[in-house]
Amino acid sequence: VRLLVIGGDAAGMTAASLVHRRRDDAEVVVVERGSYTSYSMCGIPYLVGGVIDEPEDLVTRSPEQFRERGITVHVRTEAIAIDPDARRVTVCDLDSGDEREEPYDALLYAAGAHPRVPDLPGLAEHGYVVHTLDEGERMRAVLDSGGGIEQVAVVGAGYIGLEIAEALIDRGVGVHLIDRSPHVMKTIDDDMAEVLEDALTDLGVDLRLGEDLTAVRVGDHGGREVVTDKGCYPADAVVLAMGGAPNVALAADAGCAVGTSGALVVDDRMRTSVPGIWAAGDVVESRDLVAGLRLNVQLGTHANKQGKVAGIDIAAQPDDGDAAFPGVVGTAVTRVCQWDVARVGLTERRASELGIDIAAVSFTGTAKAGYMPEAGTVHVRMLAERGTGRVLGAQLVGTGNVAKRIDVAAVWCQLGVRVQDAQFFDLSYAPPFGGVWDLLLVAARKLTAALGLTPQL
Amino acid sequence: VRLLVIGGDAAGMTAASLVHRRRDDAEVVVVERGSYTSYSMCGIPYLVGGVIDEPEDLVTRSPEQFRERGITVHVRTEAIAIDPDARRVTVCDLDSGDEREEPYDALLYAAGAHPRVPDLPGLAEHGYVVHTLDEGERMRAVLDSGGGIEQVAVVGAGYIGLEIAEALIDRGVGVHLIDRSPHVMKTIDDDMAEVLEDALTDLGVDLRLGEDLTAVRVGDHGGREVVTDKGCYPADAVVLAMGGAPNVALAADAGCAVGTSGALVVDDRMRTSVPGIWAAGDVVESRDLVAGLRLNVQLGTHANKQGKVAGIDIAAQPDDGDAAFPGVVGTAVTRVCQWDVARVGLTERRASELGIDIAAVSFTGTAKAGYMPEAGTVHVRMLAERGTGRVLGAQLVGTGNVAKRIDVAAVWCQLGVRVQDAQFFDLSYAPPFGGVWDLLLVAARKLTAALGLTPQL
């Protein structure tokens, strides 16, 4: 059996390794457009910021290492067409320009996503994107060269935008952070976002929210300028962090169904609608177990699990049984300006859009027992469904290394636990780690009361 | 309705406050043997160590504050007999020695536990215990007085013993730490305990494990000595941290059933076997949801929840509905010598005693992504039941503020989640908080393989 993998990052290489390991008779071939395989995309802001020294530090396994294990990896090789009937893919060597055919029995399409770059004057020409390790390396080199980068405009105030903004400030570079939304991080509710906005402003970031990008241009004095509907900001470089769009085109051309999310439709074994083609990672949509919809969530955690599931299905070894990817609950964490930001499930805004009747509570607690030195501050928010009390989401913005605490709420969301039951869970306590009532238990207790459910502790 | 509460700490004051708040017609009276109400027992080692300045810092609410709210609190007042038929309690004012009767409609018995002090020569005379805030305050005063405390023997290497040992070392006091067990912390498995033993030794603690205390005496040179079956250690003071025994005597004399654990038997509404008497906190036994037994677990988290449940049942307001304490899964955390220690469920040793057939995995990971500076070290252990794959326990010993991560395993234990499902949970990831596979997901994945279950990711 010949497995061909398009895309050599988390999903692709996970599946490639698994199939290679489980089937002696498998020939595994990977084509990757970039120079690197299996790297941590999430680590790129730390490379840009200088926390990490070398691009190679972010690489889990290099093409050479995969080759040593018997997996064929072609880097700087782009897939340009899929023929699902003949089961072959036309690929192009990006250095030589040569094209050739790669046949397959099974094809895993793990082509990832590409940065969204709106069709506005000057963006394609002047904007940096930092979506791939190659791009991150390029940006790092520009900053290291000392070539007069004193002021950068970052467009997009999501995770990546905020992480890059902080990385730049840490390097002594001034930052304009621009987003059309009235708040940073659309994935958390406004009261939580405001905590981060204050922190970013305190750090010296010039925050330009509610401003719509219109152009990037060269100004009268020869320097670049970012133009919005409300102002014009000089910038030696412009970083576009406006999210990613799944690279579906090639698969869609081959007949693979694309969902309303814009990503590829797959079943829970990661099979596309075309026989012989699996897909995994940033390019697919996943079942959102909270909202009951299908969404495109671009995260390494999902890509890794989906790669495993696809690999097991492709390898089809009787001992492996069936593997099914259950879906996601929207768990995500980051650290910005000393604040941990963690979220899961629905925001209040999103629940309202979906017509789900919820109650939400917000309050502020501490990361250690209140009487301990440096007890920290944690802003907590939790949402539950009216009537049932089912936990539908939670958010934490806090100091004191609290991000991973969201995982309890993630498990509650994934299992449909109700707040009136959640308040009784045996969660840990000791003075260095919080009060005797864990913050999520307090949230569940407050929600039980807010929803008029019992028992009200 | 007149509620009388015996014991003014977590369980007692929680119930007292709830009943007072929910019922206008309730008269709530509390008798407490010590000087303080509602304080954090877990904070005492930090008071002894000087991390916290004043005993009052550990007090959530003082007797005066309760009185201002309309709850009658008698401190330094000990209950000495319960007459369940006449529904009255004989109490003694410890300062005046006067006795009097306190009638009740409902009695909450929340008398806590007392330190175990074996009946060995010299122990009662020379040993300090630090179970109550009064005792902690006394020990702190002795240390602060500079009265020549240069060397202390701590007997008992459980949580409190370890925390006190570290607190003493931090104050520049030498410590012999003595325990009859071959390892510290019987609540974790040996390989995990060894990590702590190395850390304690590195810190300068003189670790004397597998040694049985036989006496405390005044030696030839006039100083105190701790004697074991293997040696004799000079000590200016001896701290006994050998665990606590529930204060059941008074309730048992009144006819309340005592379970095999040695603690009071209660139903899930915290009712004892005697009508009109409820019990909560360190004095009761709780259902262990993992082992299916009833155990006495002395922790503030349970005391608080049980106090709420008892209060709701006593207040008996129709709007409150029924409250039931579901039980515990043995979640516990602490920090010792920079290492977070976290555990839940069964240890391998305990599973073996109970005849439960399990598989266990141990491995070492990092608290941040491996490529991040100061990524930390986390030793992970997880256990699951053979056949079903049900998660039965987990342990973490790690640097980098990882203790609260045990809560995910606690929820899995509480809900009977199986490792083959656990490995797919949507747990959070970003480089400051770990690798793309959360450590508990890795543990679940390894256990799925170890148990021969599918899918093996």
Short mmCIF file of C-alpha atoms in Angstrom, two decimals, chain A:
data_model
loop_
_atom_site.label_atom_id
_atom_site.label_comp_id
_atom_site.label_asym_id
_atom_site.label_seq_id
_atom_site.Cartn_x
_atom_site.Cartn_y
_atom_site.Cartn_z
CA VAL A 1 0.00 0.00 0.00
CA ARG A 2 1.32 3.43 -0.91
CA LEU A 3 0.29 6.33 1.32
CA LEU A 4 0.86 9.77 -0.10
CA VAL A 5 0.64 12.67 2.32
CA ILE A 6 0.21 16.26 1.21
CA GLY A 7 1.54 18.50 3.99
CA GLY A 8 4.40 17.60 6.33
CA ASP A 9 3.34 19.18 9.60
CA ALA A 10 1.39 17.88 12.60
CA ALA A 11 -1.49 16.00 10.97
CA GLY A 12 0.44 14.73 7.97
CA MET A 13 3.55 13.50 9.73
CA THR A 14 1.57 11.97 12.59
CA ALA A 15 -0.40 9.85 10.13
CA ALA A 16 2.70 9.08 8.06
CA SER A 17 4.58 7.84 11.14
CA LEU A 18 1.67 5.77 12.40
CA VAL A 19 1.03 4.04 9.07
CA HIS A 20 4.75 3.41 8.58
CA ARG A 21 4.96 1.88 12.08
CA ARG A 22 1.87 -0.27 11.87
CA ARG A 23 2.25 -1.66 8.35
CA ASP A 24 5.42 -3.31 7.13
CA ASP A 25 4.08 -3.29 3.59
CA ALA A 26 3.39 0.44 3.52
CA GLU A 27 5.36 2.84 1.39
CA VAL A 28 4.89 6.30 2.87
CA VAL A 29 5.67 9.40 0.83
CA VAL A 30 5.20 13.00 2.02
CA VAL A 31 5.27 16.17 -0.05
CA GLU A 32 5.68 19.45 1.83
CA ARG A 33 5.71 22.88 0.26
CA GLY A 34 7.96 24.45 2.93
CA SER A 35 11.43 23.60 4.14
CA TYR A 36 10.49 22.11 7.50
CA THR A 37 8.47 19.17 8.77
CA SER A 38 6.70 18.61 12.07
CA TYR A 39 7.29 21.95 13.73
CA SER A 40 5.40 23.88 16.35
CA MET A 41 3.50 26.62 14.59
CA CYS A 42 2.49 27.95 18.01
CA GLY A 43 6.13 28.53 18.83
CA ILE A 44 6.70 31.02 16.00
CA PRO A 45 5.92 34.14 18.09
CA TYR A 46 8.58 32.98 20.58
CA LEU A 47 11.07 32.65 17.73
CA VAL A 48 10.20 36.13 16.50
CA GLY A 49 10.49 37.50 20.04
CA GLY A 50 13.87 35.89 20.65
CA VAL A 51 12.71 33.61 23.49
CA ILE A 52 13.83 30.74 21.28
CA ASP A 53 17.11 30.94 19.39
CA GLU A 54 16.77 28.88 16.24
CA PRO A 55 13.97 27.79 13.92
CA GLU A 56 15.26 24.24 14.38
CA ASP A 57 14.33 24.44 18.07
CA LEU A 58 10.70 24.31 17.00
CA VAL A 59 11.16 21.23 14.83
CA THR A 60 10.12 17.96 16.43
CA ARG A 61 11.54 15.86 13.63
CA SER A 62 13.39 16.97 10.51
CA PRO A 63 12.92 15.58 7.00
CA GLU A 64 16.26 13.77 7.44
CA GLN A 65 15.07 12.13 10.62
CA PHE A 66 11.91 10.91 8.92
CA ARG A 67 13.97 9.61 6.02
CA GLU A 68 16.23 7.69 8.39
CA ARG A 69 13.10 5.97 9.70
CA GLY A 70 12.12 4.96 6.19
CA ILE A 71 9.56 7.65 5.35
CA THR A 72 10.14 9.45 2.05
CA VAL A 73 9.86 13.22 2.51
CA HIS A 74 10.06 15.73 -0.34
CA VAL A 75 10.30 19.27 1.00
CA ARG A 76 9.82 22.37 -1.12
CA THR A 77 7.51 20.24 -3.19
CA GLU A 78 3.99 21.43 -3.87
CA ALA A 79 1.02 19.33 -4.84
CA ILE A 80 -0.72 21.03 -7.76
CA ALA A 81 -3.44 18.59 -8.85
CA ILE A 82 -5.15 15.45 -7.62
CA ASP A 83 -6.59 12.86 -9.97
CA PRO A 84 -8.84 10.80 -7.69
CA ASP A 85 -9.80 8.29 -10.37
CA ALA A 86 -6.26 7.49 -11.41
CA ARG A 87 -5.18 7.94 -7.78
CA ARG A 88 -2.26 10.15 -8.50
CA VAL A 89 -1.11 13.63 -7.58
CA THR A 90 0.85 16.03 -9.74
CA VAL A 91 3.59 17.66 -7.70
CA CYS A 92 6.05 20.42 -8.48
CA ASP A 93 9.60 20.73 -7.20
CA LEU A 94 9.65 24.39 -6.16
CA ASP A 95 13.41 24.75 -6.67
CA SER A 96 13.74 23.17 -10.10
CA GLY A 97 10.18 23.85 -11.30
CA ASP A 98 9.98 20.21 -12.46
CA GLU A 99 6.62 18.48 -12.30
CA ARG A 100 6.01 14.78 -11.78
CA GLU A 101 3.29 12.32 -10.82
CA GLU A 102 3.03 10.64 -7.41
CA PRO A 103 0.65 7.67 -7.40
CA TYR A 104 -1.22 6.63 -4.24
CA ASP A 105 -3.45 3.95 -2.82
CA ALA A 106 -4.42 6.25 0.04
CA LEU A 107 -4.04 10.02 0.03
CA LEU A 108 -3.96 12.08 3.21
CA TYR A 109 -4.68 15.68 2.44
CA ALA A 110 -3.18 17.74 5.28
CA ALA A 111 -2.43 20.92 3.40
CA GLY A 112 -3.09 23.21 6.36
CA ALA A 113 -4.21 26.79 6.07
CA HIS A 114 -2.88 30.02 4.65
CA PRO A 115 -3.00 33.48 6.19
CA ARG A 116 -6.00 35.58 5.26
CA VAL A 117 -4.80 38.63 3.39
CA PRO A 118 -7.66 40.91 2.35
CA ASP A 119 -7.60 42.26 -1.15
CA LEU A 120 -6.63 45.81 -0.21
CA PRO A 121 -4.03 48.11 -1.75
CA GLY A 122 -0.46 47.37 -0.71
CA LEU A 123 -1.15 44.37 1.53
CA ALA A 124 0.31 41.65 -0.63
CA GLU A 125 3.30 43.86 -1.32
CA HIS A 126 4.13 45.24 2.13
CA GLY A 127 2.62 42.82 4.64
CA TYR A 128 4.52 40.12 6.49
CA VAL A 129 2.72 37.00 7.47
CA VAL A 130 4.09 34.61 10.07
CA HIS A 131 2.08 31.51 9.39
CA THR A 132 4.89 29.11 8.53
CA LEU A 133 8.26 28.53 10.10
CA ASP A 134 9.90 29.82 6.93
CA GLU A 135 7.98 33.06 7.37
CA GLY A 136 8.76 33.29 11.08
CA GLU A 137 12.43 32.77 10.32
CA ARG A 138 12.33 35.54 7.73
CA MET A 139 10.75 37.96 10.16
CA ARG A 140 13.20 37.08 12.90
CA ALA A 141 16.08 37.72 10.50
CA VAL A 142 14.70 41.14 9.61
CA LEU A 143 14.43 42.08 13.28
CA ASP A 144 17.87 40.66 14.11
CA SER A 145 19.50 42.51 11.23
CA GLY A 146 18.84 45.76 13.08
CA GLY A 147 17.69 47.20 9.80
CA GLY A 148 15.84 50.09 11.37
CA ILE A 149 12.66 48.30 12.45
CA GLU A 150 11.50 50.64 15.18
CA GLN A 151 7.77 50.62 14.67
CA VAL A 152 5.56 47.76 13.49
CA ALA A 153 1.87 47.68 12.73
CA VAL A 154 0.20 44.39 13.64
CA VAL A 155 -3.16 43.94 12.00
CA GLY A 156 -5.41 41.48 13.76
CA ALA A 157 -5.82 41.23 17.55
CA GLY A 158 -6.40 37.50 17.91
CA TYR A 159 -3.99 35.09 19.61
CA ILE A 160 -1.22 35.39 17.06
CA GLY A 161 -1.55 39.15 16.75
CA LEU A 162 -1.30 39.61 20.51
CA GLU A 163 1.59 37.19 20.86
CA ILE A 164 3.51 38.90 18.05
CA ALA A 165 2.73 42.34 19.52
CA GLU A 166 4.15 41.29 22.86
CA ALA A 167 7.18 39.65 21.23
CA LEU A 168 7.92 42.90 19.41
CA ILE A 169 7.51 45.08 22.50
CA ASP A 170 9.86 42.70 24.34
CA ARG A 171 12.43 43.41 21.61
CA GLY A 172 12.01 47.16 22.09
CA VAL A 173 9.97 47.65 18.93
CA GLY A 174 6.94 49.95 19.05
CA VAL A 175 3.61 48.39 18.04
CA HIS A 176 0.34 49.67 16.60
CA LEU A 177 -2.19 46.89 17.09
CA ILE A 178 -5.13 47.31 14.75
CA ASP A 179 -8.40 45.38 14.60
CA ARG A 180 -11.81 46.18 13.22
CA SER A 181 -13.51 44.64 16.27
CA PRO A 182 -14.15 46.85 19.28
CA HIS A 183 -12.21 44.38 21.48
CA VAL A 184 -9.19 42.13 21.24
CA MET A 185 -9.72 38.37 21.06
CA LYS A 186 -13.16 37.69 19.70
CA THR A 187 -12.97 34.25 21.32
CA ILE A 188 -13.53 35.70 24.81
CA ASP A 189 -16.27 37.98 26.10
CA ASP A 190 -15.82 41.75 26.28
CA ASP A 191 -15.26 42.06 30.04
CA MET A 192 -12.43 39.54 29.83
CA ALA A 193 -10.93 41.19 26.74
CA GLU A 194 -10.81 44.54 28.54
CA VAL A 195 -8.35 43.11 31.07
CA LEU A 196 -5.99 42.30 28.22
CA GLU A 197 -6.52 45.66 26.57
CA ASP A 198 -5.44 47.42 29.75
CA ALA A 199 -2.40 45.18 29.99
CA LEU A 200 -1.43 45.80 26.37
CA THR A 201 -1.81 49.55 26.80
CA ASP A 202 0.27 49.43 29.99
CA LEU A 203 2.95 47.57 28.05
CA GLY A 204 3.06 50.44 25.56
CA VAL A 205 1.10 48.94 22.69
CA ASP A 206 -0.77 51.56 20.66
CA LEU A 207 -4.16 49.87 20.55
CA ARG A 208 -6.38 50.79 17.58
CA LEU A 209 -9.59 48.84 17.99
CA GLY A 210 -12.73 49.38 15.94
CA GLU A 211 -10.59 50.56 13.03
CA ASP A 212 -10.92 49.06 9.60
CA LEU A 213 -7.75 48.55 7.56
CA THR A 214 -7.99 50.17 4.13
CA ALA A 215 -4.46 50.15 2.75
CA VAL A 216 -0.75 49.82 3.33
CA ARG A 217 1.25 52.36 1.37
CA VAL A 218 4.53 54.18 1.14
CA GLY A 219 4.04 57.61 2.71
CA ASP A 220 5.35 61.05 1.80
CA HIS A 221 8.55 60.52 3.76
CA GLY A 222 9.39 57.24 2.10
CA GLY A 223 8.37 55.04 5.03
CA ARG A 224 5.48 52.58 5.10
CA GLU A 225 2.12 53.63 6.52
CA VAL A 226 -0.90 51.63 7.58
CA VAL A 227 -4.15 53.34 6.75
CA THR A 228 -7.48 52.66 8.47
CA ASP A 229 -10.85 54.34 8.25
CA LYS A 230 -9.82 56.40 11.27
CA GLY A 231 -6.13 57.09 11.01
CA CYS A 232 -2.76 56.56 9.45
CA TYR A 233 0.12 54.94 11.32
CA PRO A 234 3.77 54.93 10.27
CA ALA A 235 5.33 51.47 10.38
CA ASP A 236 8.66 50.04 9.29
CA ALA A 237 6.92 46.71 8.84
CA VAL A 238 3.35 45.43 8.77
CA VAL A 239 2.43 42.04 10.20
CA LEU A 240 -0.88 40.59 9.07
CA ALA A 241 -2.38 38.30 11.69
CA MET A 242 -5.91 38.08 10.42
CA GLY A 243 -6.41 34.37 10.82
CA GLY A 244 -6.01 31.47 8.45
CA ALA A 245 -8.14 30.03 5.69
CA PRO A 246 -8.03 26.28 5.04
CA ASN A 247 -6.18 25.27 1.87
CA VAL A 248 -9.09 23.38 0.38
CA ALA A 249 -8.73 24.27 -3.31
CA LEU A 250 -6.85 21.20 -4.51
CA ALA A 251 -9.07 18.77 -2.66
CA ALA A 252 -12.21 20.61 -3.68
CA ASP A 253 -11.11 20.40 -7.32
CA ALA A 254 -10.75 16.66 -6.83
CA GLY A 255 -14.37 16.52 -5.68
CA CYS A 256 -13.98 16.55 -1.90
CA ALA A 257 -17.00 18.19 -0.27
CA VAL A 258 -16.43 21.55 1.39
CA GLY A 259 -18.63 22.44 4.37
CA THR A 260 -20.31 25.70 5.29
CA SER A 261 -17.28 26.49 7.44
CA GLY A 262 -15.20 26.63 4.29
CA ALA A 263 -13.18 23.60 5.36
CA LEU A 264 -13.29 20.02 4.11
CA VAL A 265 -16.09 17.76 5.30
CA VAL A 266 -14.81 14.55 6.89
CA ASP A 267 -16.43 11.75 8.85
CA ASP A 268 -15.15 10.83 12.29
CA ARG A 269 -12.50 8.61 10.69
CA MET A 270 -11.22 11.62 8.74
CA ARG A 271 -12.49 10.32 5.38
CA THR A 272 -13.45 12.96 2.83
CA SER A 273 -16.36 12.45 0.46
CA VAL A 274 -13.97 11.05 -2.20
CA PRO A 275 -12.93 7.39 -1.82
CA GLY A 276 -9.22 7.01 -1.11
CA ILE A 277 -8.80 10.55 0.21
CA TRP A 278 -8.53 11.33 3.92
CA ALA A 279 -8.01 14.81 5.35
CA ALA A 280 -6.85 16.07 8.74
CA GLY A 281 -5.60 19.15 10.53
CA ASP A 282 -6.24 22.81 9.77
CA VAL A 283 -7.91 21.95 6.46
CA VAL A 284 -10.92 20.07 7.86
CA GLU A 285 -13.99 20.99 9.84
CA SER A 286 -14.68 19.35 13.19
CA ARG A 287 -17.81 18.74 15.16
CA ASP A 288 -18.18 21.35 17.89
CA LEU A 289 -19.59 19.30 20.76
CA VAL A 290 -20.95 22.35 22.57
CA ALA A 291 -22.76 24.13 19.75
CA GLY A 292 -23.50 21.02 17.74
CA LEU A 293 -22.15 22.60 14.56
CA ARG A 294 -19.19 21.88 12.33
CA LEU A 295 -16.35 24.38 12.58
CA ASN A 296 -12.87 24.84 11.23
CA VAL A 297 -10.57 25.03 14.25
CA GLN A 298 -6.91 25.39 13.38
CA LEU A 299 -4.97 24.00 16.33
CA GLY A 300 -2.09 21.57 16.67
CA THR A 301 -3.92 19.56 19.31
CA HIS A 302 -6.66 18.61 16.89
CA ALA A 303 -4.24 18.10 14.00
CA ASN A 304 -2.25 15.58 16.03
CA LYS A 305 -5.27 13.59 17.13
CA GLN A 306 -6.82 13.67 13.68
CA GLY A 307 -3.54 12.53 12.15
CA LYS A 308 -3.57 9.53 14.47
CA VAL A 309 -7.20 8.71 13.62
CA ALA A 310 -6.60 9.01 9.89
CA GLY A 311 -3.46 6.89 10.20
CA ILE A 312 -5.31 4.12 12.04
CA ASP A 313 -8.07 4.12 9.45
CA ILE A 314 -5.60 4.08 6.57
CA ALA A 315 -3.41 1.38 8.12
CA ALA A 316 -6.57 -0.69 8.76
CA GLN A 317 -4.93 -3.19 11.06
CA PRO A 318 -7.39 -5.49 12.82
CA ASP A 319 -5.66 -5.06 16.20
CA ASP A 320 -6.05 -1.31 16.09
CA GLY A 321 -9.83 -1.40 16.12
CA ASP A 322 -11.71 1.66 14.95
CA ALA A 323 -10.59 5.15 15.80
CA ALA A 324 -13.04 8.04 15.76
CA PHE A 325 -12.26 11.70 16.32
CA PRO A 326 -14.99 12.82 18.73
CA GLY A 327 -14.88 16.55 18.02
CA VAL A 328 -13.78 19.67 19.82
CA VAL A 329 -15.06 21.99 22.53
CA GLY A 330 -13.03 25.05 21.55
CA THR A 331 -10.35 24.85 24.24
CA ALA A 332 -7.59 27.40 23.74
CA VAL A 333 -4.97 29.10 25.89
CA THR A 334 -2.24 31.67 25.51
CA ARG A 335 -0.16 34.04 27.60
CA VAL A 336 -0.16 37.75 26.85
CA CYS A 337 1.57 40.44 28.93
CA GLN A 338 1.89 38.20 31.99
CA TRP A 339 -1.80 37.27 31.74
CA ASP A 340 -2.86 33.75 31.02
CA VAL A 341 -5.87 33.66 28.74
CA ALA A 342 -7.93 30.50 28.60
CA ARG A 343 -11.28 29.74 27.03
CA VAL A 344 -13.54 26.88 26.13
CA GLY A 345 -16.99 26.48 24.62
CA LEU A 346 -19.29 29.34 23.77
CA THR A 347 -18.91 33.02 24.53
CA GLU A 348 -22.04 34.92 25.49
CA ARG A 349 -21.93 36.63 22.11
CA ARG A 350 -21.75 33.32 20.28
CA ALA A 351 -24.53 31.76 22.35
CA SER A 352 -26.72 34.71 21.49
CA GLU A 353 -25.96 34.33 17.76
CA LEU A 354 -26.89 30.67 18.00
CA GLY A 355 -30.10 31.44 19.91
CA ILE A 356 -29.00 29.40 22.92
CA ASP A 357 -30.50 30.64 26.18
CA ILE A 358 -27.72 30.89 28.73
CA ALA A 359 -26.79 32.50 32.01
CA ALA A 360 -23.27 33.82 32.55
CA VAL A 361 -21.38 34.79 35.68
CA SER A 362 -18.18 36.81 36.00
CA PHE A 363 -16.12 37.35 39.11
CA THR A 364 -12.55 37.88 40.22
CA GLY A 365 -10.55 35.55 42.43
CA THR A 366 -6.97 34.70 43.25
CA ALA A 367 -4.56 32.06 41.91
CA LYS A 368 -3.32 31.20 45.42
CA ALA A 369 -5.13 31.43 48.75
CA GLY A 370 -5.88 35.11 49.35
CA TYR A 371 -3.53 35.31 52.33
CA MET A 372 -0.48 34.02 50.41
CA PRO A 373 2.10 36.46 49.00
CA GLU A 374 1.67 37.16 45.29
CA ALA A 375 -1.74 35.53 45.31
CA GLY A 376 -2.42 36.70 41.75
CA THR A 377 -5.64 37.84 40.13
CA VAL A 378 -7.93 35.63 38.10
CA HIS A 379 -10.96 36.89 36.20
CA VAL A 380 -13.39 34.03 35.79
CA ARG A 381 -16.38 33.71 33.53
CA MET A 382 -18.64 30.73 33.04
CA LEU A 383 -21.76 30.07 31.00
CA ALA A 384 -24.45 27.44 31.32
CA GLU A 385 -27.64 26.57 29.52
CA ARG A 386 -30.92 27.71 31.07
CA GLY A 387 -33.17 24.88 32.10
CA THR A 388 -30.61 22.08 32.04
CA GLY A 389 -27.66 23.83 33.70
CA ARG A 390 -25.25 22.24 31.21
CA VAL A 391 -21.82 23.95 31.24
CA LEU A 392 -21.45 25.63 27.84
CA GLY A 393 -18.28 27.63 28.25
CA ALA A 394 -15.71 29.20 30.53
CA GLN A 395 -13.01 31.82 30.34
CA LEU A 396 -10.08 32.65 32.60
CA VAL A 397 -7.81 35.68 32.37
CA GLY A 398 -5.32 35.60 35.19
CA THR A 399 -1.83 35.90 36.54
CA GLY A 400 -0.14 33.05 38.38
CA ASN A 401 0.00 30.34 35.71
CA VAL A 402 -3.69 29.49 35.66
CA ALA A 403 -4.33 28.73 31.98
CA LYS A 404 -4.41 24.95 32.28
CA ARG A 405 -7.21 25.19 34.82
CA ILE A 406 -9.56 25.67 31.88
CA ASP A 407 -9.15 21.95 31.14
CA VAL A 408 -11.60 21.04 33.91
CA ALA A 409 -14.23 23.18 32.23
CA ALA A 410 -13.26 21.59 28.91
CA VAL A 411 -13.98 18.14 30.31
CA TRP A 412 -17.27 19.38 31.74
CA CYS A 413 -18.22 20.84 28.35
CA GLN A 414 -17.19 17.68 26.53
CA LEU A 415 -19.27 15.45 28.84
CA GLY A 416 -22.24 17.77 29.23
CA VAL A 417 -21.81 18.12 33.00
CA ARG A 418 -24.40 20.37 34.68
CA VAL A 419 -23.40 23.23 36.99
CA GLN A 420 -25.48 21.87 39.85
CA ASP A 421 -23.37 18.69 39.73
CA ALA A 422 -20.12 20.45 38.83
CA GLN A 423 -20.12 22.45 42.09
CA PHE A 424 -19.57 19.19 44.03
CA PHE A 425 -16.52 17.90 42.16
CA ASP A 426 -13.50 16.91 44.22
CA LEU A 427 -11.05 19.45 42.83
CA SER A 428 -7.73 20.04 44.50
CA TYR A 429 -6.84 22.65 47.07
CA ALA A 430 -3.76 23.82 48.93
CA PRO A 431 -2.78 27.42 49.75
CA PRO A 432 -0.19 27.77 46.93
CA PHE A 433 -2.91 26.89 44.40
CA GLY A 434 -6.07 28.73 45.38
CA GLY A 435 -8.83 28.95 47.90
CA VAL A 436 -10.68 26.04 49.40
CA TRP A 437 -13.41 26.50 46.78
CA ASP A 438 -11.75 26.11 43.40
CA LEU A 439 -12.58 29.01 41.08
CA LEU A 440 -14.49 26.75 38.69
CA LEU A 441 -16.52 25.32 41.57
CA VAL A 442 -17.37 28.87 42.62
CA ALA A 443 -18.43 29.62 39.05
CA ALA A 444 -20.62 26.51 38.98
CA ARG A 445 -22.14 27.48 42.32
CA LYS A 446 -22.89 31.01 41.16
CA LEU A 447 -24.42 29.71 37.94
CA THR A 448 -26.60 27.23 39.81
CA ALA A 449 -27.99 30.19 41.73
CA ALA A 450 -28.25 32.40 38.65
CA LEU A 451 -30.22 29.72 36.82
CA GLY A 452 -32.52 29.06 39.77
CA LEU A 453 -31.38 25.44 39.95
CA THR A 454 -30.82 23.40 43.12
CA PRO A 455 -29.08 22.72 45.36
CA GLN A 456 -27.93 26.27 45.89
CA LEU A 457 -24.85 25.84 48.05
#
